[in-house]
Amino acid sequence: MIWLNSTWALVVKDIRSELRTRYALNALFMFVVTSVATILFALREDELSPEILSGMYWIVIFFSAMSGLSRIFVSEEERGTSLTLQLIATPSMVFVGKLIFNCGLTLLLSSAVTILYMLSFPAFVVKSAILFIVTIFLGSLGFASAATIIAAIIAKARTKGTLYPVLSFPILIPLLMTVMKSTSRSINGDLLSNAFGDFQVLISYILVMTAGSILLFDFVWKD
Amino acid sequence: MNTISLDANGLGKDFNRRSIFRDISFSLKIGDSLAITGKNGAGKSTLIKILAGLLQPSKGSVQYYLNDIPIGIEKFKHNIGFVSPYLNLYEEFTAIENLYLLTRIRTASDTGQEKLKEVLSAVSLWHRRDDIVGTFSSGMKQRLKYAFALLHNPLVLILDEPTSNLDSEGFEFVQHLVQTNKETHIIIIATNDRSEVRWCGEVKNLGNENEHS
């Protein structure tokens, strides 16, 4: 119970800090708006297949996430507060707290991209809403689980900005391929049962990434 | 009353194959006060970080005891009050928010208003409790670090450059803090300031491992 309360207190601290500084929020939403606008200008009146639309949808989420999710650890290092956290919280509290925060941020990001995407591209019509929502939910959790541990690793590096997408991309490939396929199914109006295989892959990905990250984080967090 | 102690055995630290210090051993218990001195780069702050569990030694180990029973570093950390130039608080929060939020993370419970008032008044910051820390001077930030370090009534005070950025009033506060807690706490100070060294009963000079009076 103490562990849970302390972890939640860390999440509350991060939410209040983010609302006050807008370290990640500003970067995320500026990237979403500019990337969707760029795609809109490039395509104009072109008719696109569901596969291409769903692929571009996740590309926007991928690059937006890369611009904002690393802040969770980078800002602690830059402000010199990571040692303070090391002193008052166990590594597992810090990791789980940051993971919960990043999950919330990624879900917020995905929701914003979905709304903007639907307004910008009339061809992006989701025929199977439940399949789409489950895909977005699992995809966001998968993104957050991978992005959080990579953020912890790159926060200790000198070339933070370039290292983040470079390290993230190979790790996120299985996730990206699965969510793109599943999103394409939701646009085509497939049955929910047809996507169970995709969901199994996504759930396995989240579990493996989270478990591996918790084991690894202890070594990453301490110098 | 709880008693606490620590044994440092053969501590050594290397950075990129360069040895900062090696074979450091000592024991500390309640009532002991140790000044760690040494030239710049001798490893004073590094040794302090190792003792506080913030850095892993390359060689050797530190064993911590609570009531003569060996405990892990995470439990020991609950008994540490740490003040250091590289241990920062959150500049976007007010002084009182910092203490409140960080204590919630540390203890999973709320801090009473009385206790907050007590520690902030002790460091002469109660009247600035609702100001954003980012607007504080370096001396005020140092005072706030003391409030944060003392809030949970620690048995071990680890102070790295304890009076840096402080005015004469702040200097007297730290001197009074060390002298009134010397018999009831473990106090470890990393410094090269001679007056601060004199506050302590023992001196460990890094770079001269044989001197341990």
Short mmCIF file of C-alpha atoms in Angstrom, two decimals:
data_model
loop_
_atom_site.label_atom_id
_atom_site.label_comp_id
_atom_site.label_asym_id
_atom_site.label_seq_id
_atom_site.Cartn_x
_atom_site.Cartn_y
_atom_site.Cartn_z
CA MET A 1 0.00 0.00 0.00
CA ILE A 2 2.87 2.37 0.84
CA TRP A 3 4.48 1.50 -2.50
CA LEU A 4 1.25 2.27 -4.37
CA ASN A 5 0.67 5.55 -2.53
CA SER A 6 4.24 6.71 -3.14
CA THR A 7 4.04 5.74 -6.81
CA TRP A 8 0.76 7.62 -7.19
CA ALA A 9 2.28 10.65 -5.41
CA LEU A 10 5.03 10.58 -8.05
CA VAL A 11 2.43 10.52 -10.85
CA VAL A 12 0.62 13.47 -9.22
CA LYS A 13 3.93 15.35 -8.97
CA ASP A 14 4.62 14.75 -12.68
CA ILE A 15 1.11 15.83 -13.73
CA ARG A 16 1.34 19.04 -11.70
CA SER A 17 4.84 19.68 -13.03
CA GLU A 18 3.71 19.12 -16.62
CA LEU A 19 0.67 21.39 -16.26
CA ARG A 20 2.94 24.13 -14.93
CA THR A 21 5.90 23.79 -17.30
CA ARG A 22 4.25 22.23 -20.43
CA TYR A 23 7.60 20.55 -21.18
CA ALA A 24 6.04 17.65 -23.11
CA LEU A 25 2.53 18.89 -23.93
CA ASN A 26 3.65 21.83 -26.07
CA ALA A 27 6.15 19.71 -28.02
CA LEU A 28 3.59 16.95 -28.63
CA PHE A 29 0.74 19.11 -29.82
CA MET A 30 2.85 21.38 -31.98
CA PHE A 31 4.22 18.30 -33.72
CA VAL A 32 0.73 16.82 -34.19
CA VAL A 33 -0.61 20.01 -35.76
CA THR A 34 2.38 20.59 -38.05
CA SER A 35 2.63 16.98 -39.25
CA VAL A 36 -1.10 16.63 -39.97
CA ALA A 37 -1.06 20.00 -41.76
CA THR A 38 1.96 18.93 -43.85
CA ILE A 39 0.25 15.68 -44.90
CA LEU A 40 -2.92 17.63 -45.73
CA PHE A 41 -1.04 20.07 -47.99
CA ALA A 42 0.91 17.26 -49.66
CA LEU A 43 -2.11 15.09 -50.49
CA ARG A 44 -4.75 17.71 -51.29
CA GLU A 45 -7.59 15.91 -53.09
CA ASP A 46 -5.86 12.52 -53.57
CA GLU A 47 -7.89 9.41 -52.81
CA LEU A 48 -6.01 7.16 -50.41
CA SER A 49 -6.46 3.54 -49.42
CA PRO A 50 -7.24 2.64 -45.77
CA GLU A 51 -3.81 1.00 -45.50
CA ILE A 52 -2.00 4.24 -46.42
CA LEU A 53 -4.26 6.37 -44.20
CA SER A 54 -3.76 4.10 -41.19
CA GLY A 55 -0.01 3.96 -41.87
CA MET A 56 0.26 7.74 -41.94
CA TYR A 57 -1.92 7.98 -38.83
CA TRP A 58 0.59 5.92 -36.83
CA ILE A 59 3.56 7.75 -38.37
CA VAL A 60 2.13 11.00 -36.98
CA ILE A 61 1.71 9.35 -33.56
CA PHE A 62 5.22 7.84 -33.70
CA PHE A 63 7.05 11.08 -34.47
CA SER A 64 4.88 13.14 -32.12
CA ALA A 65 5.55 10.67 -29.32
CA MET A 66 9.28 10.81 -30.07
CA SER A 67 9.21 14.57 -29.63
CA GLY A 68 7.54 14.51 -26.22
CA LEU A 69 7.75 11.22 -24.33
CA SER A 70 11.48 11.42 -23.58
CA ARG A 71 10.92 14.59 -21.53
CA ILE A 72 9.77 12.54 -18.56
CA PHE A 73 13.35 11.55 -17.72
CA VAL A 74 15.33 14.15 -19.68
CA SER A 75 13.74 17.02 -17.74
CA GLU A 76 14.68 15.36 -14.42
CA GLU A 77 18.30 15.06 -15.58
CA GLU A 78 18.46 18.59 -16.98
CA ARG A 79 17.01 20.14 -13.83
CA GLY A 80 19.22 18.06 -11.54
CA THR A 81 16.25 16.52 -9.75
CA SER A 82 16.94 12.89 -10.66
CA LEU A 83 19.22 12.53 -7.62
CA THR A 84 16.43 13.91 -5.44
CA LEU A 85 14.12 11.22 -6.80
CA GLN A 86 16.80 8.56 -6.26
CA LEU A 87 17.00 9.63 -2.64
CA ILE A 88 13.28 9.52 -1.88
CA ALA A 89 11.89 6.74 -4.10
CA THR A 90 12.84 3.21 -5.06
CA PRO A 91 13.67 2.54 -8.75
CA SER A 92 10.47 0.52 -9.23
CA MET A 93 8.35 3.42 -7.90
CA VAL A 94 10.06 5.84 -10.27
CA PHE A 95 9.69 3.61 -13.30
CA VAL A 96 6.06 2.66 -12.72
CA GLY A 97 5.16 6.28 -11.88
CA LYS A 98 6.78 7.54 -15.09
CA LEU A 99 5.19 4.71 -17.09
CA ILE A 100 1.70 5.62 -15.83
CA PHE A 101 2.33 9.27 -16.71
CA ASN A 102 3.57 8.37 -20.20
CA CYS A 103 0.56 6.07 -20.76
CA GLY A 104 -1.76 8.97 -19.94
CA LEU A 105 0.20 11.32 -22.19
CA THR A 106 0.20 8.84 -25.12
CA LEU A 107 -3.55 8.21 -24.79
CA LEU A 108 -4.08 11.99 -24.80
CA LEU A 109 -1.82 12.29 -27.85
CA SER A 110 -3.63 9.48 -29.72
CA SER A 111 -7.02 11.06 -28.97
CA ALA A 112 -5.83 14.45 -30.25
CA VAL A 113 -4.36 12.90 -33.42
CA THR A 114 -7.58 10.92 -34.03
CA ILE A 115 -9.79 14.00 -33.75
CA LEU A 116 -7.53 16.13 -35.94
CA TYR A 117 -7.06 13.32 -38.46
CA MET A 118 -10.81 12.70 -38.79
CA LEU A 119 -11.46 16.40 -39.28
CA SER A 120 -8.67 16.73 -41.86
CA PHE A 121 -9.23 13.54 -43.89
CA PRO A 122 -12.86 12.78 -44.72
CA ALA A 123 -11.75 9.41 -46.21
CA PHE A 124 -10.58 8.32 -42.74
CA VAL A 125 -13.91 6.77 -41.70
CA VAL A 126 -13.79 4.14 -38.99
CA LYS A 127 -16.40 1.46 -39.66
CA SER A 128 -15.57 -0.70 -36.66
CA ALA A 129 -15.37 1.71 -33.73
CA ILE A 130 -14.70 -0.87 -30.99
CA LEU A 131 -11.84 -2.43 -32.96
CA PHE A 132 -10.39 1.04 -33.52
CA ILE A 133 -10.68 2.06 -29.85
CA VAL A 134 -9.08 -1.20 -28.62
CA THR A 135 -6.25 -0.76 -31.16
CA ILE A 136 -5.64 2.83 -30.08
CA PHE A 137 -5.71 1.86 -26.41
CA LEU A 138 -3.31 -1.10 -26.74
CA GLY A 139 -1.11 0.74 -29.24
CA SER A 140 -0.77 3.72 -26.89
CA LEU A 141 0.16 1.49 -23.95
CA GLY A 142 2.70 -0.30 -26.15
CA PHE A 143 4.23 3.00 -27.25
CA ALA A 144 4.43 4.22 -23.66
CA SER A 145 5.97 0.99 -22.35
CA ALA A 146 8.78 1.08 -24.93
CA ALA A 147 9.24 4.87 -24.88
CA THR A 148 9.59 5.08 -21.09
CA ILE A 149 12.59 2.75 -20.75
CA ILE A 150 14.26 4.25 -23.83
CA ALA A 151 13.73 7.72 -22.32
CA ALA A 152 15.46 6.55 -19.14
CA ILE A 153 18.41 5.25 -21.17
CA ILE A 154 18.87 8.32 -23.36
CA ALA A 155 18.47 10.74 -20.44
CA LYS A 156 21.97 9.66 -19.34
CA ALA A 157 23.43 10.18 -22.84
CA ARG A 158 24.87 13.37 -24.31
CA THR A 159 23.13 13.17 -27.71
CA LYS A 160 19.63 12.86 -26.34
CA GLY A 161 17.63 14.32 -29.24
CA THR A 162 19.01 12.13 -32.01
CA LEU A 163 19.40 8.97 -29.98
CA TYR A 164 15.74 8.70 -28.98
CA PRO A 165 14.11 7.97 -32.38
CA VAL A 166 17.15 5.92 -33.46
CA LEU A 167 16.85 3.61 -30.45
CA SER A 168 13.06 3.59 -30.47
CA PHE A 169 12.42 2.73 -34.10
CA PRO A 170 13.74 -0.88 -34.17
CA ILE A 171 12.04 -1.64 -30.86
CA LEU A 172 8.73 -0.19 -32.05
CA ILE A 173 8.67 -1.91 -35.48
CA PRO A 174 6.63 -4.98 -34.33
CA LEU A 175 4.20 -2.68 -32.54
CA LEU A 176 3.86 -0.30 -35.51
CA MET A 177 3.25 -3.12 -38.00
CA THR A 178 0.54 -4.64 -35.79
CA VAL A 179 -1.32 -1.41 -35.00
CA MET A 180 -1.22 -0.32 -38.66
CA LYS A 181 -2.78 -3.64 -39.71
CA SER A 182 -5.39 -3.49 -36.98
CA THR A 183 -6.29 0.15 -37.74
CA SER A 184 -6.67 -0.76 -41.40
CA ARG A 185 -9.08 -3.54 -40.38
CA SER A 186 -11.16 -1.05 -38.36
CA ILE A 187 -11.42 1.28 -41.39
CA ASN A 188 -12.48 -1.66 -43.59
CA GLY A 189 -15.13 -2.65 -41.04
CA ASP A 190 -13.69 -6.06 -40.09
CA LEU A 191 -15.20 -8.04 -37.24
CA LEU A 192 -13.61 -7.62 -33.82
CA SER A 193 -12.93 -11.37 -33.67
CA ASN A 194 -10.73 -11.14 -36.81
CA ALA A 195 -8.31 -8.86 -34.94
CA PHE A 196 -7.84 -11.09 -31.88
CA GLY A 197 -4.46 -12.23 -33.22
CA ASP A 198 -3.31 -8.60 -33.47
CA PHE A 199 -4.53 -7.90 -29.93
CA GLN A 200 -2.62 -10.91 -28.62
CA VAL A 201 0.56 -9.58 -30.23
CA LEU A 202 -0.05 -6.12 -28.74
CA ILE A 203 -0.78 -7.45 -25.23
CA SER A 204 2.29 -9.70 -25.37
CA TYR A 205 4.40 -6.75 -26.53
CA ILE A 206 3.20 -4.59 -23.63
CA LEU A 207 3.81 -7.34 -21.06
CA VAL A 208 7.28 -8.23 -22.37
CA MET A 209 8.38 -4.57 -22.65
CA THR A 210 7.07 -3.66 -19.19
CA ALA A 211 8.55 -6.71 -17.46
CA GLY A 212 11.90 -6.31 -19.24
CA SER A 213 11.96 -2.58 -18.46
CA ILE A 214 11.32 -3.09 -14.74
CA LEU A 215 14.22 -5.57 -14.60
CA LEU A 216 16.53 -3.27 -16.59
CA PHE A 217 15.57 0.03 -14.98
CA ASP A 218 17.50 -0.56 -11.76
CA PHE A 219 20.77 -0.57 -13.73
CA VAL A 220 19.81 2.36 -15.94
CA TRP A 221 18.61 4.59 -13.11
CA LYS A 222 21.71 4.28 -10.93
CA ASP A 223 24.92 5.64 -12.42
CA MET B 1 15.04 5.42 20.36
CA ASN B 2 16.43 3.96 17.12
CA THR B 3 20.17 3.63 16.64
CA ILE B 4 21.78 3.64 13.24
CA SER B 5 25.27 2.91 12.01
CA LEU B 6 27.22 2.18 8.87
CA ASP B 7 30.40 0.31 7.93
CA ALA B 8 32.32 1.31 4.81
CA ASN B 9 34.69 -1.47 3.73
CA GLY B 10 37.45 -0.94 1.17
CA LEU B 11 35.53 1.58 -0.92
CA GLY B 12 37.00 2.54 -4.26
CA LYS B 13 35.70 4.39 -7.29
CA ASP B 14 36.98 4.46 -10.86
CA PHE B 15 35.80 6.69 -13.69
CA ASN B 16 36.94 5.63 -17.16
CA ARG B 17 39.79 3.51 -15.78
CA ARG B 18 41.00 6.42 -13.61
CA SER B 19 40.96 5.67 -9.92
CA ILE B 20 39.40 8.52 -7.92
CA PHE B 21 40.07 6.92 -4.54
CA ARG B 22 40.58 3.43 -3.22
CA ASP B 23 40.55 1.37 -0.06
CA ILE B 24 38.47 3.74 2.07
CA SER B 25 37.20 2.10 5.25
CA PHE B 26 35.55 3.52 8.35
CA SER B 27 32.62 2.95 10.68
CA LEU B 28 30.15 5.52 11.95
CA LYS B 29 27.48 5.31 14.63
CA ILE B 30 25.17 7.75 16.39
CA GLY B 31 27.25 10.49 17.97
CA ASP B 32 29.96 10.33 15.30
CA SER B 33 30.70 13.24 13.01
CA LEU B 34 33.05 12.95 10.06
CA ALA B 35 34.52 15.67 7.84
CA ILE B 36 35.64 14.47 4.41
CA THR B 37 38.28 16.76 2.97
CA GLY B 38 40.57 16.67 -0.05
CA LYS B 39 41.64 18.58 -3.11
CA ASN B 40 39.28 19.30 -5.99
CA GLY B 41 38.69 16.03 -7.81
CA ALA B 42 39.77 13.93 -4.83
CA GLY B 43 36.29 12.38 -4.73
CA LYS B 44 34.60 14.02 -1.73
CA SER B 45 31.21 14.32 -3.44
CA THR B 46 31.62 10.89 -5.02
CA LEU B 47 32.23 9.30 -1.61
CA ILE B 48 29.23 11.16 -0.17
CA LYS B 49 27.04 9.87 -3.00
CA ILE B 50 28.23 6.32 -2.40
CA LEU B 51 27.46 6.57 1.31
CA ALA B 52 23.96 7.88 0.50
CA GLY B 53 23.36 5.04 -1.95
CA LEU B 54 23.20 7.37 -4.96
CA LEU B 55 26.26 5.85 -6.65
CA GLN B 56 27.68 2.35 -6.80
CA PRO B 57 31.29 1.90 -5.64
CA SER B 58 33.69 0.22 -8.09
CA LYS B 59 35.19 -1.69 -5.18
CA GLY B 60 34.14 -2.41 -1.62
CA SER B 61 30.74 -2.01 -0.01
CA VAL B 62 28.78 -0.12 2.62
CA GLN B 63 26.74 -2.01 5.18
CA TYR B 64 23.97 -0.17 7.02
CA TYR B 65 22.45 -1.12 10.38
CA LEU B 66 19.26 -0.04 12.13
CA ASN B 67 19.18 -1.08 15.80
CA ASP B 68 22.20 -3.33 15.03
CA ILE B 69 20.23 -5.24 12.37
CA PRO B 70 21.60 -5.05 8.80
CA ILE B 71 19.27 -3.12 6.48
CA GLY B 72 19.24 -2.35 2.76
CA ILE B 73 20.07 1.02 1.27
CA GLU B 74 16.44 1.84 0.43
CA LYS B 75 15.48 1.59 4.11
CA PHE B 76 18.58 3.53 5.12
CA LYS B 77 17.67 6.34 2.71
CA HIS B 78 14.56 7.06 4.81
CA ASN B 79 16.93 8.07 7.59
CA ILE B 80 19.11 10.38 5.52
CA GLY B 81 18.89 14.15 5.41
CA PHE B 82 20.95 15.17 2.39
CA VAL B 83 22.08 18.64 1.34
CA SER B 84 24.25 19.05 -1.72
CA PRO B 85 24.84 21.47 -4.61
CA TYR B 86 23.79 18.80 -7.15
CA LEU B 87 20.59 17.78 -5.35
CA ASN B 88 17.97 20.17 -6.67
CA LEU B 89 14.33 20.80 -5.88
CA TYR B 90 11.61 21.56 -8.44
CA GLU B 91 11.83 25.16 -9.61
CA GLU B 92 8.28 25.20 -11.00
CA PHE B 93 6.74 24.50 -7.58
CA THR B 94 6.48 26.76 -4.56
CA ALA B 95 8.59 26.07 -1.49
CA ILE B 96 5.70 24.47 0.37
CA GLU B 97 4.59 22.44 -2.67
CA ASN B 98 8.10 21.01 -2.99
CA LEU B 99 8.14 19.87 0.63
CA TYR B 100 4.58 18.55 0.47
CA LEU B 101 4.94 16.62 -2.81
CA LEU B 102 8.39 15.18 -2.06
CA THR B 103 7.35 14.05 1.42
CA ARG B 104 4.29 12.34 -0.06
CA ILE B 105 6.59 10.40 -2.40
CA ARG B 106 9.05 9.59 0.39
CA THR B 107 6.61 8.55 3.12
CA ALA B 108 3.31 7.94 1.25
CA SER B 109 1.60 10.21 3.79
CA ASP B 110 0.84 13.90 4.19
CA THR B 111 3.05 16.23 6.19
CA GLY B 112 1.32 18.18 8.93
CA GLN B 113 1.08 21.94 8.48
CA GLU B 114 2.79 22.38 11.84
CA LYS B 115 5.85 20.42 10.74
CA LEU B 116 6.05 22.34 7.47
CA LYS B 117 5.83 25.60 9.39
CA GLU B 118 8.50 24.41 11.83
CA VAL B 119 11.12 23.53 9.19
CA LEU B 120 10.40 26.48 6.91
CA SER B 121 10.53 28.87 9.87
CA ALA B 122 13.82 27.29 10.97
CA VAL B 123 15.37 28.23 7.62
CA SER B 124 13.63 31.65 7.57
CA LEU B 125 11.49 30.82 4.52
CA TRP B 126 8.00 30.57 6.02
CA HIS B 127 7.09 34.04 4.73
CA ARG B 128 8.16 32.94 1.19
CA ARG B 129 6.40 29.54 1.33
CA ASP B 130 4.02 30.30 -1.54
CA ASP B 131 6.67 31.69 -3.89
CA ILE B 132 7.91 29.69 -6.87
CA VAL B 133 11.36 28.23 -6.13
CA GLY B 134 12.57 29.39 -9.56
CA THR B 135 12.39 32.96 -8.24
CA PHE B 136 14.56 32.17 -5.19
CA SER B 137 18.18 33.27 -4.86
CA SER B 138 20.84 30.54 -4.64
CA GLY B 139 21.07 31.10 -0.88
CA MET B 140 17.32 30.68 -0.43
CA LYS B 141 17.41 27.49 -2.50
CA GLN B 142 20.16 26.21 -0.21
CA ARG B 143 18.01 27.01 2.82
CA LEU B 144 15.07 25.16 1.24
CA LYS B 145 17.31 22.12 0.78
CA TYR B 146 17.85 22.15 4.53
CA ALA B 147 14.09 22.27 5.12
CA PHE B 148 13.70 19.28 2.78
CA ALA B 149 16.54 17.42 4.52
CA LEU B 150 15.16 17.94 8.02
CA LEU B 151 11.45 17.42 7.33
CA HIS B 152 11.41 13.67 8.05
CA ASN B 153 13.57 13.83 11.22
CA PRO B 154 16.53 11.87 9.79
CA LEU B 155 19.15 10.21 12.00
CA VAL B 156 21.93 10.78 9.45
CA LEU B 157 22.84 14.22 8.09
CA ILE B 158 24.99 14.19 4.96
CA LEU B 159 26.08 17.68 3.98
CA ASP B 160 28.15 18.42 0.89
CA GLU B 161 29.58 21.96 0.96
CA PRO B 162 27.06 22.78 3.70
CA THR B 163 27.38 26.56 3.77
CA SER B 164 27.85 27.31 0.07
CA ASN B 165 25.74 30.29 -1.05
CA LEU B 166 24.63 31.03 2.51
CA ASP B 167 24.93 34.41 4.26
CA SER B 168 26.23 34.79 7.81
CA GLU B 169 22.80 34.04 9.26
CA GLY B 170 22.61 30.87 7.17
CA PHE B 171 26.13 29.91 8.23
CA GLU B 172 25.13 30.22 11.87
CA PHE B 173 22.02 28.13 11.25
CA VAL B 174 24.12 25.27 9.81
CA GLN B 175 26.69 25.57 12.59
CA HIS B 176 23.91 25.44 15.21
CA LEU B 177 22.29 22.49 13.39
CA VAL B 178 25.51 20.47 13.41
CA GLN B 179 26.42 21.30 16.99
CA THR B 180 22.98 20.57 18.46
CA ASN B 181 22.64 17.27 16.57
CA LYS B 182 26.20 15.98 16.95
CA GLU B 183 25.43 13.69 19.88
CA THR B 184 22.15 12.31 18.55
CA HIS B 185 22.91 11.88 14.85
CA ILE B 186 25.56 10.68 12.43
CA ILE B 187 26.90 13.75 10.66
CA ILE B 188 29.03 13.56 7.51
CA ILE B 189 30.33 16.77 5.93
CA ALA B 190 32.29 17.10 2.69
CA THR B 191 34.17 20.35 2.79
CA ASN B 192 37.50 22.11 2.58
CA ASP B 193 36.41 24.99 4.80
CA ARG B 194 38.50 24.81 7.98
CA SER B 195 35.76 26.16 10.26
CA GLU B 196 33.36 23.48 8.98
CA VAL B 197 36.00 20.78 9.45
CA ARG B 198 36.34 21.85 13.11
CA TRP B 199 32.64 21.06 13.72
CA CYS B 200 33.39 17.36 13.27
CA GLY B 201 35.07 14.86 15.57
CA GLU B 202 36.91 12.97 12.82
CA VAL B 203 38.54 13.95 9.56
CA LYS B 204 39.05 11.79 6.48
CA ASN B 205 41.39 13.39 4.01
CA LEU B 206 41.00 11.87 0.55
CA GLY B 207 44.26 11.59 -1.32
CA ASN B 208 45.93 10.94 2.03
CA GLU B 209 44.28 7.74 3.19
CA ASN B 210 46.53 7.30 6.21
CA GLU B 211 45.29 10.43 7.96
CA HIS B 212 42.29 9.44 10.06
CA SER B 213 42.39 11.14 13.46
#
